[in-house]
Amino acid sequence: MSPTLKNDVYCIRGINNLEIIDKDATLLERVWAMSAILTAVFVLFSFPGLYADYLPSQEYLKKAQYPAFVIVLIIPGLLFIAKYKSPARNPFFNPLNAIAICVILAATSYCSIMISFPFLMHQVVSKKNDTESYLVDYRNSEYHRSSIRKCQGGVHIRYEVFLKNQVCGISRDLWEKVNPGDIVELAGTKTYFGFDYSNVRLKVARDAD
């Protein structure tokens, strides 16, 4: 058999025997693989809500915090239980990498369950036009600012939701007038899942010292 044909035969065998998780994998390796898959799904699912001019509702957040908390705890628990029940044969499966994947999973599951899922649901249910008012904590140091998301004309509001306590898209003229303690009014559409805004105005200006 020629070298080329021999390599082709091995390639076909490899494709036919392709498995996401090796059937001979230990319990720890299986949990690792499922954690990695779940983390990848959460990472992809996290982006829509983070990059939208959208605030999740407090009503939804109160109910969603419990499943989010459970998910954050379950995967680290499974990893460490599996570690003692079934040691891995691969040096990659070590405590430092376990901590890293747990941190990433915790962050992405939070973003997915608390921000992106309600944002996507908000898009498909019936909405009503509404306004919401928020107290300004402080104004961004620059009009054009890039961090996790690009935020033009941003101010941080008194809204205790990590990564969603910033209002963007304020005109430069208005942004330059906003100070801590002011109240901004957002106009947009509202559902049980949250509020997306398309216009911002200064509702109450704090008296200058």
C-alpha positions as YAML, in Angstrom:
chain: A
units: angstrom
residues:
- id: 1
  name: MET
  ca: [0.00, 0.00, 0.00]
- id: 2
  name: SER
  ca: [1.36, 3.39, -0.96]
- id: 3
  name: PRO
  ca: [2.09, 5.92, 1.82]
- id: 4
  name: THR
  ca: [-0.59, 8.27, 0.46]
- id: 5
  name: LEU
  ca: [-3.28, 5.57, 0.39]
- id: 6
  name: LYS
  ca: [-2.26, 4.39, 3.86]
- id: 7
  name: ASN
  ca: [-2.63, 7.90, 5.28]
- id: 8
  name: ASP
  ca: [-6.06, 8.23, 3.64]
- id: 9
  name: VAL
  ca: [-7.22, 4.99, 5.29]
- id: 10
  name: TYR
  ca: [-6.09, 6.26, 8.73]
- id: 11
  name: CYS
  ca: [-7.85, 9.56, 8.08]
- id: 12
  name: ILE
  ca: [-11.14, 7.80, 7.26]
- id: 13
  name: ARG
  ca: [-10.84, 5.65, 10.37]
- id: 14
  name: GLY
  ca: [-10.25, 8.78, 12.46]
- id: 15
  name: ILE
  ca: [-13.36, 10.45, 11.06]
- id: 16
  name: ASN
  ca: [-15.50, 7.35, 11.62]
- id: 17
  name: ASN
  ca: [-14.29, 7.07, 15.22]
- id: 18
  name: LEU
  ca: [-14.65, 10.76, 16.03]
- id: 19
  name: GLU
  ca: [-16.15, 11.32, 19.48]
- id: 20
  name: ILE
  ca: [-16.68, 14.53, 21.41]
- id: 21
  name: ILE
  ca: [-16.01, 12.66, 24.64]
- id: 22
  name: ASP
  ca: [-13.82, 9.56, 24.62]
- id: 23
  name: LYS
  ca: [-15.80, 6.49, 25.69]
- id: 24
  name: ASP
  ca: [-12.87, 5.52, 27.93]
- id: 25
  name: ALA
  ca: [-12.70, 8.94, 29.59]
- id: 26
  name: THR
  ca: [-12.72, 9.09, 33.38]
- id: 27
  name: LEU
  ca: [-15.53, 10.78, 35.29]
- id: 28
  name: LEU
  ca: [-13.37, 13.86, 35.81]
- id: 29
  name: GLU
  ca: [-12.56, 14.12, 32.12]
- id: 30
  name: ARG
  ca: [-16.24, 13.83, 31.22]
- id: 31
  name: VAL
  ca: [-17.20, 16.58, 33.66]
- id: 32
  name: TRP
  ca: [-14.36, 18.72, 32.30]
- id: 33
  name: ALA
  ca: [-15.58, 18.24, 28.74]
- id: 34
  name: MET
  ca: [-19.19, 19.10, 29.61]
- id: 35
  name: SER
  ca: [-18.03, 22.14, 31.57]
- id: 36
  name: ALA
  ca: [-16.01, 23.36, 28.60]
- id: 37
  name: ILE
  ca: [-18.98, 22.89, 26.25]
- id: 38
  name: LEU
  ca: [-21.34, 24.67, 28.65]
- id: 39
  name: THR
  ca: [-18.85, 27.52, 29.09]
- id: 40
  name: ALA
  ca: [-18.57, 27.96, 25.30]
- id: 41
  name: VAL
  ca: [-22.36, 28.09, 24.99]
- id: 42
  name: PHE
  ca: [-22.62, 30.67, 27.78]
- id: 43
  name: VAL
  ca: [-19.84, 32.79, 26.26]
- id: 44
  name: LEU
  ca: [-21.64, 32.98, 22.90]
- id: 45
  name: PHE
  ca: [-24.98, 33.58, 24.61]
- id: 46
  name: SER
  ca: [-23.63, 36.41, 26.79]
- id: 47
  name: PHE
  ca: [-23.02, 38.99, 24.07]
- id: 48
  name: PRO
  ca: [-26.52, 40.06, 22.87]
- id: 49
  name: GLY
  ca: [-27.67, 41.55, 26.17]
- id: 50
  name: LEU
  ca: [-24.32, 43.07, 27.07]
- id: 51
  name: TYR
  ca: [-24.07, 45.15, 23.92]
- id: 52
  name: ALA
  ca: [-27.67, 46.40, 23.81]
- id: 53
  name: ASP
  ca: [-29.18, 49.57, 25.27]
- id: 54
  name: TYR
  ca: [-31.22, 47.42, 27.61]
- id: 55
  name: LEU
  ca: [-31.79, 47.06, 31.36]
- id: 56
  name: PRO
  ca: [-33.16, 43.78, 32.80]
- id: 57
  name: SER
  ca: [-36.17, 44.19, 35.09]
- id: 58
  name: GLN
  ca: [-35.87, 43.85, 38.84]
- id: 59
  name: GLU
  ca: [-38.89, 41.51, 38.88]
- id: 60
  name: TYR
  ca: [-37.14, 39.08, 36.56]
- id: 61
  name: LEU
  ca: [-33.79, 39.37, 38.35]
- id: 62
  name: LYS
  ca: [-35.29, 38.44, 41.71]
- id: 63
  name: LYS
  ca: [-36.53, 35.14, 40.27]
- id: 64
  name: ALA
  ca: [-33.50, 34.45, 38.06]
- id: 65
  name: GLN
  ca: [-30.88, 34.87, 40.75]
- id: 66
  name: TYR
  ca: [-31.61, 31.46, 42.29]
- id: 67
  name: PRO
  ca: [-31.10, 29.27, 39.18]
- id: 68
  name: ALA
  ca: [-28.05, 31.39, 38.31]
- id: 69
  name: PHE
  ca: [-26.64, 30.77, 41.78]
- id: 70
  name: VAL
  ca: [-27.32, 27.02, 41.52]
- id: 71
  name: ILE
  ca: [-25.55, 26.74, 38.15]
- id: 72
  name: VAL
  ca: [-22.55, 28.63, 39.47]
- id: 73
  name: LEU
  ca: [-22.27, 26.16, 42.36]
- id: 74
  name: ILE
  ca: [-23.09, 22.89, 40.58]
- id: 75
  name: ILE
  ca: [-20.24, 22.82, 38.05]
- id: 76
  name: PRO
  ca: [-17.41, 23.57, 40.54]
- id: 77
  name: GLY
  ca: [-18.93, 20.99, 42.86]
- id: 78
  name: LEU
  ca: [-18.99, 18.34, 40.13]
- id: 79
  name: LEU
  ca: [-15.42, 19.14, 39.11]
- id: 80
  name: PHE
  ca: [-14.03, 18.74, 42.60]
- id: 81
  name: ILE
  ca: [-16.11, 15.64, 43.40]
- id: 82
  name: ALA
  ca: [-14.97, 14.05, 40.15]
- id: 83
  name: LYS
  ca: [-11.38, 14.98, 40.96]
- id: 84
  name: TYR
  ca: [-11.40, 12.74, 44.03]
- id: 85
  name: LYS
  ca: [-13.58, 10.01, 42.56]
- id: 86
  name: SER
  ca: [-11.72, 9.66, 39.27]
- id: 87
  name: PRO
  ca: [-8.25, 11.21, 38.86]
- id: 88
  name: ALA
  ca: [-7.49, 12.41, 35.32]
- id: 89
  name: ARG
  ca: [-4.76, 10.91, 33.16]
- id: 90
  name: ASN
  ca: [-4.02, 14.24, 31.50]
- id: 91
  name: PRO
  ca: [-1.95, 16.90, 33.34]
- id: 92
  name: PHE
  ca: [-4.25, 19.60, 31.92]
- id: 93
  name: PHE
  ca: [-6.87, 18.62, 34.49]
- id: 94
  name: ASN
  ca: [-5.26, 20.38, 37.44]
- id: 95
  name: PRO
  ca: [-6.61, 22.60, 40.24]
- id: 96
  name: LEU
  ca: [-5.50, 25.88, 38.63]
- id: 97
  name: ASN
  ca: [-7.31, 25.11, 35.38]
- id: 98
  name: ALA
  ca: [-10.33, 23.96, 37.37]
- id: 99
  name: ILE
  ca: [-10.46, 27.31, 39.18]
- id: 100
  name: ALA
  ca: [-10.06, 29.18, 35.88]
- id: 101
  name: ILE
  ca: [-12.92, 27.36, 34.17]
- id: 102
  name: CYS
  ca: [-15.13, 27.80, 37.24]
- id: 103
  name: VAL
  ca: [-14.52, 31.57, 37.23]
- id: 104
  name: ILE
  ca: [-15.23, 31.83, 33.49]
- id: 105
  name: LEU
  ca: [-18.34, 29.67, 33.84]
- id: 106
  name: ALA
  ca: [-19.60, 31.75, 36.75]
- id: 107
  name: ALA
  ca: [-19.17, 35.02, 34.84]
- id: 108
  name: THR
  ca: [-20.69, 33.79, 31.59]
- id: 109
  name: SER
  ca: [-23.61, 32.01, 33.25]
- id: 110
  name: TYR
  ca: [-24.37, 35.22, 35.13]
- id: 111
  name: CYS
  ca: [-24.36, 37.25, 31.89]
- id: 112
  name: SER
  ca: [-26.46, 34.67, 30.09]
- id: 113
  name: ILE
  ca: [-29.15, 34.09, 32.71]
- id: 114
  name: MET
  ca: [-29.35, 37.57, 34.24]
- id: 115
  name: ILE
  ca: [-28.83, 39.71, 31.12]
- id: 116
  name: SER
  ca: [-28.95, 38.00, 27.72]
- id: 117
  name: PHE
  ca: [-31.84, 35.57, 28.29]
- id: 118
  name: PRO
  ca: [-34.27, 38.30, 29.44]
- id: 119
  name: PHE
  ca: [-33.02, 40.55, 26.62]
- id: 120
  name: LEU
  ca: [-33.88, 37.90, 24.01]
- id: 121
  name: MET
  ca: [-37.25, 37.23, 25.64]
- id: 122
  name: HIS
  ca: [-37.88, 40.97, 25.67]
- id: 123
  name: GLN
  ca: [-37.59, 40.99, 21.88]
- id: 124
  name: VAL
  ca: [-40.33, 38.41, 21.29]
- id: 125
  name: VAL
  ca: [-43.05, 39.40, 23.77]
- id: 126
  name: SER
  ca: [-45.45, 42.32, 23.39]
- id: 127
  name: LYS
  ca: [-44.08, 45.66, 24.55]
- id: 128
  name: LYS
  ca: [-45.50, 48.95, 25.69]
- id: 129
  name: ASN
  ca: [-43.97, 52.41, 25.40]
- id: 130
  name: ASP
  ca: [-42.80, 53.70, 28.76]
- id: 131
  name: THR
  ca: [-40.22, 55.81, 30.59]
- id: 132
  name: GLU
  ca: [-37.95, 55.05, 33.52]
- id: 133
  name: SER
  ca: [-35.91, 57.42, 35.69]
- id: 134
  name: TYR
  ca: [-32.56, 56.74, 37.35]
- id: 135
  name: LEU
  ca: [-30.22, 58.58, 39.66]
- id: 136
  name: VAL
  ca: [-26.80, 59.33, 38.16]
- id: 137
  name: ASP
  ca: [-23.81, 58.06, 40.18]
- id: 138
  name: TYR
  ca: [-21.16, 59.57, 37.94]
- id: 139
  name: ARG
  ca: [-20.38, 60.48, 34.36]
- id: 140
  name: ASN
  ca: [-17.80, 58.58, 32.30]
- id: 141
  name: SER
  ca: [-14.44, 60.33, 32.16]
- id: 142
  name: GLU
  ca: [-14.55, 60.47, 28.34]
- id: 143
  name: TYR
  ca: [-17.41, 60.93, 25.88]
- id: 144
  name: HIS
  ca: [-16.15, 58.04, 23.71]
- id: 145
  name: ARG
  ca: [-15.20, 55.19, 26.00]
- id: 146
  name: SER
  ca: [-14.42, 51.55, 25.28]
- id: 147
  name: SER
  ca: [-14.38, 48.89, 27.98]
- id: 148
  name: ILE
  ca: [-16.43, 45.69, 27.64]
- id: 149
  name: ARG
  ca: [-18.62, 47.60, 25.19]
- id: 150
  name: LYS
  ca: [-18.21, 50.89, 23.37]
- id: 151
  name: CYS
  ca: [-20.22, 53.52, 25.20]
- id: 152
  name: GLN
  ca: [-20.68, 56.92, 23.66]
- id: 153
  name: GLY
  ca: [-21.98, 59.56, 26.05]
- id: 154
  name: GLY
  ca: [-22.19, 57.22, 29.02]
- id: 155
  name: VAL
  ca: [-23.20, 57.77, 32.63]
- id: 156
  name: HIS
  ca: [-23.34, 55.26, 35.48]
- id: 157
  name: ILE
  ca: [-26.71, 55.04, 37.17]
- id: 158
  name: ARG
  ca: [-27.93, 53.75, 40.52]
- id: 159
  name: TYR
  ca: [-28.90, 50.34, 39.24]
- id: 160
  name: GLU
  ca: [-27.44, 47.35, 41.04]
- id: 161
  name: VAL
  ca: [-26.94, 45.01, 38.12]
- id: 162
  name: PHE
  ca: [-23.31, 44.21, 37.34]
- id: 163
  name: LEU
  ca: [-22.29, 45.29, 33.80]
- id: 164
  name: LYS
  ca: [-25.70, 46.91, 33.17]
- id: 165
  name: ASN
  ca: [-25.48, 49.99, 35.38]
- id: 166
  name: GLN
  ca: [-24.39, 52.25, 32.54]
- id: 167
  name: VAL
  ca: [-26.58, 54.29, 30.19]
- id: 168
  name: CYS
  ca: [-25.06, 55.07, 26.78]
- id: 169
  name: GLY
  ca: [-26.01, 57.10, 23.73]
- id: 170
  name: ILE
  ca: [-26.47, 60.49, 25.41]
- id: 171
  name: SER
  ca: [-25.88, 63.47, 23.15]
- id: 172
  name: ARG
  ca: [-22.68, 65.40, 23.86]
- id: 173
  name: ASP
  ca: [-24.54, 68.58, 24.83]
- id: 174
  name: LEU
  ca: [-26.61, 66.73, 27.42]
- id: 175
  name: TRP
  ca: [-23.72, 64.56, 28.59]
- id: 176
  name: GLU
  ca: [-21.63, 67.62, 29.43]
- id: 177
  name: LYS
  ca: [-24.45, 68.92, 31.65]
- id: 178
  name: VAL
  ca: [-25.00, 65.72, 33.63]
- id: 179
  name: ASN
  ca: [-23.56, 65.56, 37.16]
- id: 180
  name: PRO
  ca: [-23.70, 63.04, 40.02]
- id: 181
  name: GLY
  ca: [-27.05, 63.29, 41.76]
- id: 182
  name: ASP
  ca: [-28.97, 64.27, 38.62]
- id: 183
  name: ILE
  ca: [-31.89, 62.17, 37.44]
- id: 184
  name: VAL
  ca: [-32.03, 60.99, 33.82]
- id: 185
  name: GLU
  ca: [-35.20, 59.76, 32.14]
- id: 186
  name: LEU
  ca: [-35.03, 56.97, 29.59]
- id: 187
  name: ALA
  ca: [-37.73, 56.55, 26.96]
- id: 188
  name: GLY
  ca: [-38.29, 53.22, 25.25]
- id: 189
  name: THR
  ca: [-40.26, 49.98, 25.46]
- id: 190
  name: LYS
  ca: [-40.95, 47.88, 28.53]
- id: 191
  name: THR
  ca: [-41.86, 44.25, 29.25]
- id: 192
  name: TYR
  ca: [-41.74, 41.93, 32.24]
- id: 193
  name: PHE
  ca: [-38.19, 41.04, 31.20]
- id: 194
  name: GLY
  ca: [-36.77, 44.53, 31.02]
- id: 195
  name: PHE
  ca: [-36.59, 47.91, 29.38]
- id: 196
  name: ASP
  ca: [-34.78, 48.96, 26.20]
- id: 197
  name: TYR
  ca: [-34.30, 52.66, 25.62]
- id: 198
  name: SER
  ca: [-33.76, 54.82, 22.57]
- id: 199
  name: ASN
  ca: [-33.80, 58.31, 24.06]
- id: 200
  name: VAL
  ca: [-32.32, 59.90, 27.18]
- id: 201
  name: ARG
  ca: [-33.11, 63.28, 28.70]
- id: 202
  name: LEU
  ca: [-32.15, 65.13, 31.86]
- id: 203
  name: LYS
  ca: [-35.19, 65.06, 34.12]
- id: 204
  name: VAL
  ca: [-33.87, 66.67, 37.31]
- id: 205
  name: ALA
  ca: [-30.60, 68.57, 37.53]
- id: 206
  name: ARG
  ca: [-28.81, 68.78, 40.86]
- id: 207
  name: ASP
  ca: [-28.17, 72.32, 42.02]
- id: 208
  name: ALA
  ca: [-24.53, 73.26, 41.41]
- id: 209
  name: ASP
  ca: [-22.46, 73.71, 44.55]
...
